[in-house]
XYZ file of C-alpha atoms in Angstrom:
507
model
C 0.000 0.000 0.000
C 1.656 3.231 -1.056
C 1.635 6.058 1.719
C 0.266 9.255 1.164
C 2.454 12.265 1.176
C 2.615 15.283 2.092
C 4.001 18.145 -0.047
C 5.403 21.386 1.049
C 2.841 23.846 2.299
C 4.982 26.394 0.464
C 3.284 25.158 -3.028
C -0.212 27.004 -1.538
C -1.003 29.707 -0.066
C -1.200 29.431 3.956
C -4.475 30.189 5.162
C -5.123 32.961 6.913
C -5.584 33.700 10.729
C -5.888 36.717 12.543
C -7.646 37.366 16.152
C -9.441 40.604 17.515
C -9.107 41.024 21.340
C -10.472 43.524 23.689
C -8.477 44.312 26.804
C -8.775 46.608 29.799
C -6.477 49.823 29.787
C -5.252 49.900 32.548
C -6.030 49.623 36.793
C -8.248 51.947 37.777
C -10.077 52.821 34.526
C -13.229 51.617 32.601
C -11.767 52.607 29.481
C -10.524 49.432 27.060
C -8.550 49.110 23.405
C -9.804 46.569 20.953
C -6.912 45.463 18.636
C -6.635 43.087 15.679
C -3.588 41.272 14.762
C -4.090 42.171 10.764
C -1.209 44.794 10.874
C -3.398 47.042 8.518
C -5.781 47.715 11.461
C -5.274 50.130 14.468
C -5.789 49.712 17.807
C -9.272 51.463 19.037
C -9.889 53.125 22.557
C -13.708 53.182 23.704
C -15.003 54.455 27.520
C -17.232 51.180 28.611
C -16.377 47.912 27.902
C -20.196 47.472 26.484
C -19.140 50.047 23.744
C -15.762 48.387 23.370
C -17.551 45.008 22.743
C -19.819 46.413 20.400
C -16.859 47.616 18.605
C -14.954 44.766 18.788
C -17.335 42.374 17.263
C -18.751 45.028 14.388
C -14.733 45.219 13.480
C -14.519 41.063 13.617
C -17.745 41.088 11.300
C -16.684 43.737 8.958
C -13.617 41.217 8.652
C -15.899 37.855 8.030
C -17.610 39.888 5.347
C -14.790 40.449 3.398
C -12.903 37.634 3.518
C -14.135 34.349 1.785
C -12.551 30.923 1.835
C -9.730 30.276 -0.914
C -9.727 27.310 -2.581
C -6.390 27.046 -2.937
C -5.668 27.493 0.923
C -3.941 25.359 3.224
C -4.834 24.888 7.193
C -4.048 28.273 8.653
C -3.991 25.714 12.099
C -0.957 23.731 10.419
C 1.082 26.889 10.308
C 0.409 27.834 13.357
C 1.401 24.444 15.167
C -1.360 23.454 16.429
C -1.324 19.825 18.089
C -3.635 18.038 15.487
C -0.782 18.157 12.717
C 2.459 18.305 15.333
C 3.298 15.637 18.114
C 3.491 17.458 21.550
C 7.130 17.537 23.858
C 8.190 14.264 24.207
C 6.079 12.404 21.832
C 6.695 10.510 18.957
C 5.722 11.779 15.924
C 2.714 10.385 14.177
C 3.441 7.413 11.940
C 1.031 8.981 9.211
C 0.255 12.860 8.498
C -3.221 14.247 10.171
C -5.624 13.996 7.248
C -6.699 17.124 6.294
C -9.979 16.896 4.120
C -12.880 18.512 2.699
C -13.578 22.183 1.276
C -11.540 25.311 2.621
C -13.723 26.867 5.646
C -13.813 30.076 7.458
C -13.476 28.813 11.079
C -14.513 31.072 13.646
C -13.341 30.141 17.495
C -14.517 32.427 20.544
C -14.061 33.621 24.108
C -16.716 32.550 26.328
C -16.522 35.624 28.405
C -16.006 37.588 25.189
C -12.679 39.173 25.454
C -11.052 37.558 22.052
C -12.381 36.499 18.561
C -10.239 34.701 16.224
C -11.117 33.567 12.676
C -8.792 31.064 10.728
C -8.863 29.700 7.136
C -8.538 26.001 7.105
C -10.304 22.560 5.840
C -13.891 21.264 7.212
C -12.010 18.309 9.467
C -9.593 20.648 11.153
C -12.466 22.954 11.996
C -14.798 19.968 12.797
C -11.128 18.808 14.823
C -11.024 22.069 16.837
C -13.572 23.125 20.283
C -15.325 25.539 20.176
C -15.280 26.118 15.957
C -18.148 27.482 13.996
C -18.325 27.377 10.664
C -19.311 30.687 8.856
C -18.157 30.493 5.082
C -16.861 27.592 2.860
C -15.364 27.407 -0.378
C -16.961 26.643 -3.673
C -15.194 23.394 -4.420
C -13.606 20.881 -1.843
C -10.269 20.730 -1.333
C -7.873 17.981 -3.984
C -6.937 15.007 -2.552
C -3.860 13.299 -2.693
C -3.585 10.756 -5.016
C -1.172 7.335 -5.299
C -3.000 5.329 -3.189
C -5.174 2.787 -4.288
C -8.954 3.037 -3.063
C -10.927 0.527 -2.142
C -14.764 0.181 -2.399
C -16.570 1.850 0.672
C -13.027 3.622 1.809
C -12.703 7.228 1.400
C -9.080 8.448 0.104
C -7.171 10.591 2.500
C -7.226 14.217 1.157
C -4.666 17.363 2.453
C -5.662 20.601 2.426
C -2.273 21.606 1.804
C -1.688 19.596 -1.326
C -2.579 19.513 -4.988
C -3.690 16.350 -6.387
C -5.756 15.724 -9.407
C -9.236 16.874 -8.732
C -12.259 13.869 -7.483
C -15.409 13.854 -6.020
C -15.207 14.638 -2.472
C -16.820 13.087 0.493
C -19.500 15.395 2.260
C -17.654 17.564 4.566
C -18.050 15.871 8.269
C -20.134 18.005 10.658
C -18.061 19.813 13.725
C -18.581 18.229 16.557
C -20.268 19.896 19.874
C -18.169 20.771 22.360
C -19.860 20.132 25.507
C -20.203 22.883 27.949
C -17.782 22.813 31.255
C -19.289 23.051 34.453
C -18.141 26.124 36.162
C -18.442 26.440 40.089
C -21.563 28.827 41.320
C -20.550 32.274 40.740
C -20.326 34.233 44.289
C -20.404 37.580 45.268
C -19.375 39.493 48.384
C -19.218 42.924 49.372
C -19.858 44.138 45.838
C -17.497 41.988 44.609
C -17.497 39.071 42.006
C -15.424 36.058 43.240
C -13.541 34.642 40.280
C -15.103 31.197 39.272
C -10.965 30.218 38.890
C -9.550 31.687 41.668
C -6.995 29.193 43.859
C -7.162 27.822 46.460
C -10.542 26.324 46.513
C -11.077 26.457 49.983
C -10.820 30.488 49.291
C -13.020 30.410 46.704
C -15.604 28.384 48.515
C -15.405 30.799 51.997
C -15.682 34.170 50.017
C -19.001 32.196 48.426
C -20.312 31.234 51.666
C -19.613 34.415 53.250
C -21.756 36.352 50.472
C -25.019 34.001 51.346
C -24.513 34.383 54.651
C -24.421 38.484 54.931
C -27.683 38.169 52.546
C -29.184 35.679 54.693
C -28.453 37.648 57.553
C -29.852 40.610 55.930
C -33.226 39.149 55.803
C -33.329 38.874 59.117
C -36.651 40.000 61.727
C -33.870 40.575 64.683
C -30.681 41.575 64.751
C -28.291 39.410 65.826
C -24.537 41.227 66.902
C -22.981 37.801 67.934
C -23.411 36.457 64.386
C -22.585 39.638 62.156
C -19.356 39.777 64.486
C -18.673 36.519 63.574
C -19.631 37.105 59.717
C -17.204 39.887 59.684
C -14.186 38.110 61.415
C -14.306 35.768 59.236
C -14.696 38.031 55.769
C -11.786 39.636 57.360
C -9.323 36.719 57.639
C -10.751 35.690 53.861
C -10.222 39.370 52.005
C -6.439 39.015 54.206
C -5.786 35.980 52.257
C -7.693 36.708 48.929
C -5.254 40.426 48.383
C -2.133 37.823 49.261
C -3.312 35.457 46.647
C -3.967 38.622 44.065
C -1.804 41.334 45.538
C -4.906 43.834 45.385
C -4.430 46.402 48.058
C -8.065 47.181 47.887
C -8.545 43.979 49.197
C -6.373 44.294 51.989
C -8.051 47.646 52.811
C -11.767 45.837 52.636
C -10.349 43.293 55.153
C -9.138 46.058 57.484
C -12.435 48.122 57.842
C -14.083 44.093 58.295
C -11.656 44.128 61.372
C -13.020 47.227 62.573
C -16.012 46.458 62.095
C -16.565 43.251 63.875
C -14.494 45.266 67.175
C -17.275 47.494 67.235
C -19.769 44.732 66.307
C -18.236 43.086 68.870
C -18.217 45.639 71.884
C -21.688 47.190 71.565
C -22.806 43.398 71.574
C -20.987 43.542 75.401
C -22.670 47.016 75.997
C -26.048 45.607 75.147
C -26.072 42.089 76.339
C -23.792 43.661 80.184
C -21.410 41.228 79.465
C -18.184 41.987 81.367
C -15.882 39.668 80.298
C -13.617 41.769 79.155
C -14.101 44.271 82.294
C -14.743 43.910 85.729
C -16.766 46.998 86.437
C -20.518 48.398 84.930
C -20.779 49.032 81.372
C -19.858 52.516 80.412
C -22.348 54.858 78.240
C -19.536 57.063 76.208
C -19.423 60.124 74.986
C -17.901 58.505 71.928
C -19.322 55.102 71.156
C -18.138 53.701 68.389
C -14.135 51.942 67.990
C -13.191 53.769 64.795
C -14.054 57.130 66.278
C -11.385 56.030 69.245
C -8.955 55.339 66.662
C -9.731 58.906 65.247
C -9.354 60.841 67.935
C -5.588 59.028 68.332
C -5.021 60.221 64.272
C -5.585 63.413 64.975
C -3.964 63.351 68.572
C -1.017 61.918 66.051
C -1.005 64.566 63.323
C -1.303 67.587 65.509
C 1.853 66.176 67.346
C 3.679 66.393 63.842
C 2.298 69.511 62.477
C 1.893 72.245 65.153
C 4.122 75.832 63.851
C 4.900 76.416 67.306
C 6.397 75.448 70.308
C 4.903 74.560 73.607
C 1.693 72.879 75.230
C -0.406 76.448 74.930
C 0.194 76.458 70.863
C -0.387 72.435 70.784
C -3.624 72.509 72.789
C -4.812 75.787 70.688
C -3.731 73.732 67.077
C -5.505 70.841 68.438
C -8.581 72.378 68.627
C -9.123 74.709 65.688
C -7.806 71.214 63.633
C -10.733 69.690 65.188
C -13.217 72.403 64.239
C -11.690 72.557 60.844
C -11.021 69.014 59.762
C -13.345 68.475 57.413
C -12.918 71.598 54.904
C -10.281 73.530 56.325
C -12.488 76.168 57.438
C -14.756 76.474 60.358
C -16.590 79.181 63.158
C -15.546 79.789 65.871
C -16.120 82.690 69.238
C -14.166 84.121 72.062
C -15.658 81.491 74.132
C -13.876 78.346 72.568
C -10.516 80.074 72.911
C -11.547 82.072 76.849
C -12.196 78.033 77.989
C -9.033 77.010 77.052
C -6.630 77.722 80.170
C -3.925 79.379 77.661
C -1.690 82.113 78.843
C -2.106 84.893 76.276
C -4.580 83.611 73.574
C -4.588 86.646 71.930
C -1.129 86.864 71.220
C -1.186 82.858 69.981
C -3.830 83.408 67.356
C -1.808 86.366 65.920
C 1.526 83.950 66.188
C -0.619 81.452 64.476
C -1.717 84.131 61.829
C 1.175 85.509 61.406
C 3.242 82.352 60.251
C 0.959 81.255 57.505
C -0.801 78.443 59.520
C -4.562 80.236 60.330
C -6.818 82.601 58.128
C -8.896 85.337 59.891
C -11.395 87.909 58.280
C -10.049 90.398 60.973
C -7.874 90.557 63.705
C -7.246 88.418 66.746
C -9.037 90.934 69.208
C -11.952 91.072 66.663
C -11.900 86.655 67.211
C -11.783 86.411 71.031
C -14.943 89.350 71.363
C -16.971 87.474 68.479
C -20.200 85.378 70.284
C -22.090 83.018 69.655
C -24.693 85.240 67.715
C -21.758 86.695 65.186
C -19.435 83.983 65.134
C -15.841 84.328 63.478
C -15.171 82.275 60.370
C -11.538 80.868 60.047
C -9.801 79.097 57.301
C -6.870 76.372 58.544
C -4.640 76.561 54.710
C -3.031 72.930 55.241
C -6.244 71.337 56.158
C -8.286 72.428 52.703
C -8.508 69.248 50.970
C -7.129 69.243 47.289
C -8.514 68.424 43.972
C -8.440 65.290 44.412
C -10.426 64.853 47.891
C -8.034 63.292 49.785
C -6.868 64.808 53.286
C -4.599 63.880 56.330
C -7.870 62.683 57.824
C -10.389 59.844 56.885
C -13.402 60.722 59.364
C -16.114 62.195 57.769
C -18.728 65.150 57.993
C -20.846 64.436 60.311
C -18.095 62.459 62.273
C -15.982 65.854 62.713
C -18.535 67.773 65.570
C -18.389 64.560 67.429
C -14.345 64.229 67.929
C -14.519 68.125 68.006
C -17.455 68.364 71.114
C -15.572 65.109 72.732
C -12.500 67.528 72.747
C -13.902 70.400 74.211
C -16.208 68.449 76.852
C -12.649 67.095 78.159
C -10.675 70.612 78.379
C -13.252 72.384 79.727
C -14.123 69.863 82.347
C -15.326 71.563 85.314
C -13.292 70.834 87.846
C -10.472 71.393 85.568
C -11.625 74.837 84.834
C -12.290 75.377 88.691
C -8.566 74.536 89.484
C -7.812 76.700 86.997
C -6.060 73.469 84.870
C -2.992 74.896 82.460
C -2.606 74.215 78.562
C -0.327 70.892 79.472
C -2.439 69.718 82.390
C -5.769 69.564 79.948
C -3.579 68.009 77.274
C -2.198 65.498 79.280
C -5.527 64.647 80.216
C -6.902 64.525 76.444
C -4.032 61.906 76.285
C -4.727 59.744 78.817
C -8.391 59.515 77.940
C -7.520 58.184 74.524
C -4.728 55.574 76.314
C -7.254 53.324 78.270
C -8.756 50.372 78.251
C -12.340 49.262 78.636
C -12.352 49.546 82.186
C -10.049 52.544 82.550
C -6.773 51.763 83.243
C -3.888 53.451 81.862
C -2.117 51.700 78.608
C -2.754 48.788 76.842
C -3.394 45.700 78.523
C -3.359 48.236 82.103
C 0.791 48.528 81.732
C 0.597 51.790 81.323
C 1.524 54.695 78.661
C 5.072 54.763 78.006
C 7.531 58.151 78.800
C 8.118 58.640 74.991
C 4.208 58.915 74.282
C 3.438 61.145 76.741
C 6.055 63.869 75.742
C 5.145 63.467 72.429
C 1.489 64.164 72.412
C 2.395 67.054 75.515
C 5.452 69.026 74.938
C 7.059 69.016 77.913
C 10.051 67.315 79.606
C 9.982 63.892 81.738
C 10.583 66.164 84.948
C 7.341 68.349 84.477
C 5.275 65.107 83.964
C 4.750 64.300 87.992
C 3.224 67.634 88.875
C 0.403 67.545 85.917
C -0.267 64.071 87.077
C -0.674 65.865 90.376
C -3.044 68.167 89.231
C -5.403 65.411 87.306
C -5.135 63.326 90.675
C -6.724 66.559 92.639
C -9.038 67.060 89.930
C -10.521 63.659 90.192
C -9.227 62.840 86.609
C -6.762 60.364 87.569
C -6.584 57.968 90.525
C -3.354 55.909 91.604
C -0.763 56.970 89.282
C 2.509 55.681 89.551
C 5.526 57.460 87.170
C 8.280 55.757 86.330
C 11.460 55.783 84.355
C 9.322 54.632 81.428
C 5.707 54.727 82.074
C 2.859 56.013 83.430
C 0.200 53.778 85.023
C -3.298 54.659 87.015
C -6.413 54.536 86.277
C -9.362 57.198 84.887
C -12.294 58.178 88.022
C -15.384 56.483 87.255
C -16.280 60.339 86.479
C -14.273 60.708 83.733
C -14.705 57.095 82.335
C -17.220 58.505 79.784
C -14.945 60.282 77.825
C -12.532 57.520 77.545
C -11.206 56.226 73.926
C -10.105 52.187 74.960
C -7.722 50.781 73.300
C -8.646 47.434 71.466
């Protein structure tokens, strides 16, 4: 029996094959680019990828229309190497050539989620031989088949589409096959958020699904139950932690922070509800500031007015510290001769025109003009640094309505009264600002009760190590502070049940 061979596809032409993709721009954007690989054909930019789409497909059409089959084409898939005509790594090769056959076909092969479209030129039993192919144009005759081998009654003779051979009848061009569809895993969502139907492990895949019925599930709910949606957001918290180090997505890393927040404060007004002290030994508290993030805002801005105050000493921190607070939203803010008279500073007057004077406060008039303004005609003032930019961003992530609340907490604490009746300095009523945002739940000084260290302490109060024991003095005779103990390194006592209200615990 002679063997058929295969001439040199350089005797045809090579089929064609070309592919049309549409890709995202870049992080950040909805804008895409379609592109083609015919080198004739530029790359596109649209806004949405529903208009990029559109695009994409009218270009791949426009494409289909003009280009019809070639008889005298062979496989476009043979050029490009495609397993059906080459043995993979480490196999041997085939002892007989793939048998092309049948008329020269358009072939059309797409993305199931519709990113690519590729069209290649090739016979009917390579495109019946690859997934996914649709047929969409054929040529007017079949493709020749090779000759010198005898054929036998009932037995088709091999033909290549990629070799001439004195023209026969062909066989009917075999039907593509089907390819059956794969079954994906159930598509979750969470927190606005698609989980990828291939994302690794499964485990992760599976927990970010479960999580997303479970926060719906629990949103149905007659009752609401704080136990649980602590629990639900522990959990999403540990999952996003592990889904940004399997994808690197900061975002994700951020969503798994504010879950973390959010199940503390799930988590603690659950315990102020239910009067469960496990993690106290004394009454629950009603605070003037109830929720765990705005604890942890009040310590920001305790933070940035450390770094950021013009001038020197505890009567220009305490005065910064509260016209940041008033201002912190917009950079600009009202305020009377009051707010500044309540303060316990030295010579306000003389501060706000400092504070004027170097750039770091706007005034509509003077400072004298400020401290006689009431409540009636109040004074509007403009803080430069803190007017957010184009952009929106800011040194602070508390919001509107947020901003009054660390602002009144503030001023409740400076102007407490038996601080104003003992006539309490600037450093005295910042020292006690600081201690009220270094507790715990129950009071005590530091976290985990051992107490706020040296370094701390000067830094949020300007003042040296040696002038620390007589403000703790004063708070003790104020009833602020009750069994401190100052050492070398740290401060330790514990906040009067009076004060306990404006406390900021550390969790």
């Amino acid at each position: 029996m002679t063997q058929a061979v295969v001439s040199d596809p350089g005797e045809r032409v090579p089929g064609r094959w070309w592919t049309v993709r549409l890709d995202a721009v870049g992080r950040g954007s909805t804008a895409v680019r379609v592109t083609c690989s015919r080198p004739a054909c530029a790359e596109q930019r649209l806004p949405t990828a529903a208009a990029g789409r559109a695009a994409a497909v009218a270009h791949f059409g426009a494409h289909l229309r003009a280009a019809a089959p070639r008889d005298g084409a062979y496989c476009a898939c043979r050029t490009e190497g495609c397993r059906t005509h080459l043995p993979g790594p480490g196999r041997p090769a085939r002892t007989e050539p793939w048998r092309c056959g049948g008329p020269v076909v358009l072939a059309v092969v797409t993305d199931r989620e519709g990113r690519w479209w590729q069209a290649m030129e090739c016979c009917s039993r390579c495109a019946a031989a690859t997934p996914g192919a649709r047929t969409v144009g054929s040529s007017r005759t079949p493709a020749p088949r090779t000759a010198e081998r005898p054929a036998h009654a009932g037995v088709g003779v091999p033909q290549f589409s990629d070799h001439r051979a004195p023209a026969e009848t062909a066989a009917p061009a075999p039907t593509p096959r089907s390819v059956p569809a794969r079954r994906r895993p159930r598509q979750g969502k969470i927190a606005q958020r698609i989980v990828p139907h291939d994302l690794l492990p499964d485990t992760l895949r599976d927990e970010l699904t479960e999580l997303g019925d479970l926060f719906r599930a629990y949103q149905r709910r007659e009752q609401p139950d704080l136990a649980l949606l602590a629990d639900l957001q522990e959990r999403k918290a540990r999952a996003f932690t592990t889904w940004a180090a399997v994808t690197g997505d900061d975002t994700l890393r951020e969503e798994a922070r504010r879950a973390g927040q959010a199940a503390a404060t799930i988590r603690f007004q659950h315990r102020q509800r239910t009067g469960d002290h496990t993690h106290g030994d004394g009454p629950a508290v009603t605070r003037l500031l109830t929720v765990p993030t705005q604890w942890e805002h009040v310590r920001s801005v305790l933070t940035h007015v450390a770094g950021h105050t013009p001038l020197p000493g505890p009567d220009a921190r305490l005065l910064v510290l509260m016209l940041t607070l008033r201002t912190a939203h917009t950079g600009t803010g009202n305020l009377v001769g009051q707010d500044l008279n309540g303060l316990g500073l030295t010579d306000p007057g003389g501060l706000v025109e400092e504070l004027t004077g170097c750039g770091w406060l706007s005034l509509p008039g003077t400072a004298g003009d400020l401290l006689a303004s009431r409540p009636e005609n109040p004074t509007p003032i403009t803080v430069p640094s803190l007017v957010p930019p184009e952009d929106g961003t800011g040194p602070f992530t508390f919001g509107r309505k947020t901003r009054p609340k660390l602002s009144g907490w503030a001023q409740r604490a400076v102007t407490d009264k038996k601080l104003r009746k003992a006539r309490a300095s600037a450093a005295t009523r910042l020292l006690a600002l600081t201690l009220a945002a270094h507790t715990d739940a129950t009071g005590r000084l530091g976290p985990d009760s051992q107490g706020i260290t040296l370094d701390t302490l000067t830094t949020r109060v300007p003042v040296g190590p040696a002038e620390l024991q007589p403000l703790t003095d004063h708070l003790t005779a104020a009833d602020w502070l009750t069994d401190p103990t100052l050492t070398d390194t740290h401060l330790t006592g514990h906040l009067t049940e009076r004060v306990l209200p404006l406390s900021c615990p550390l969790l």
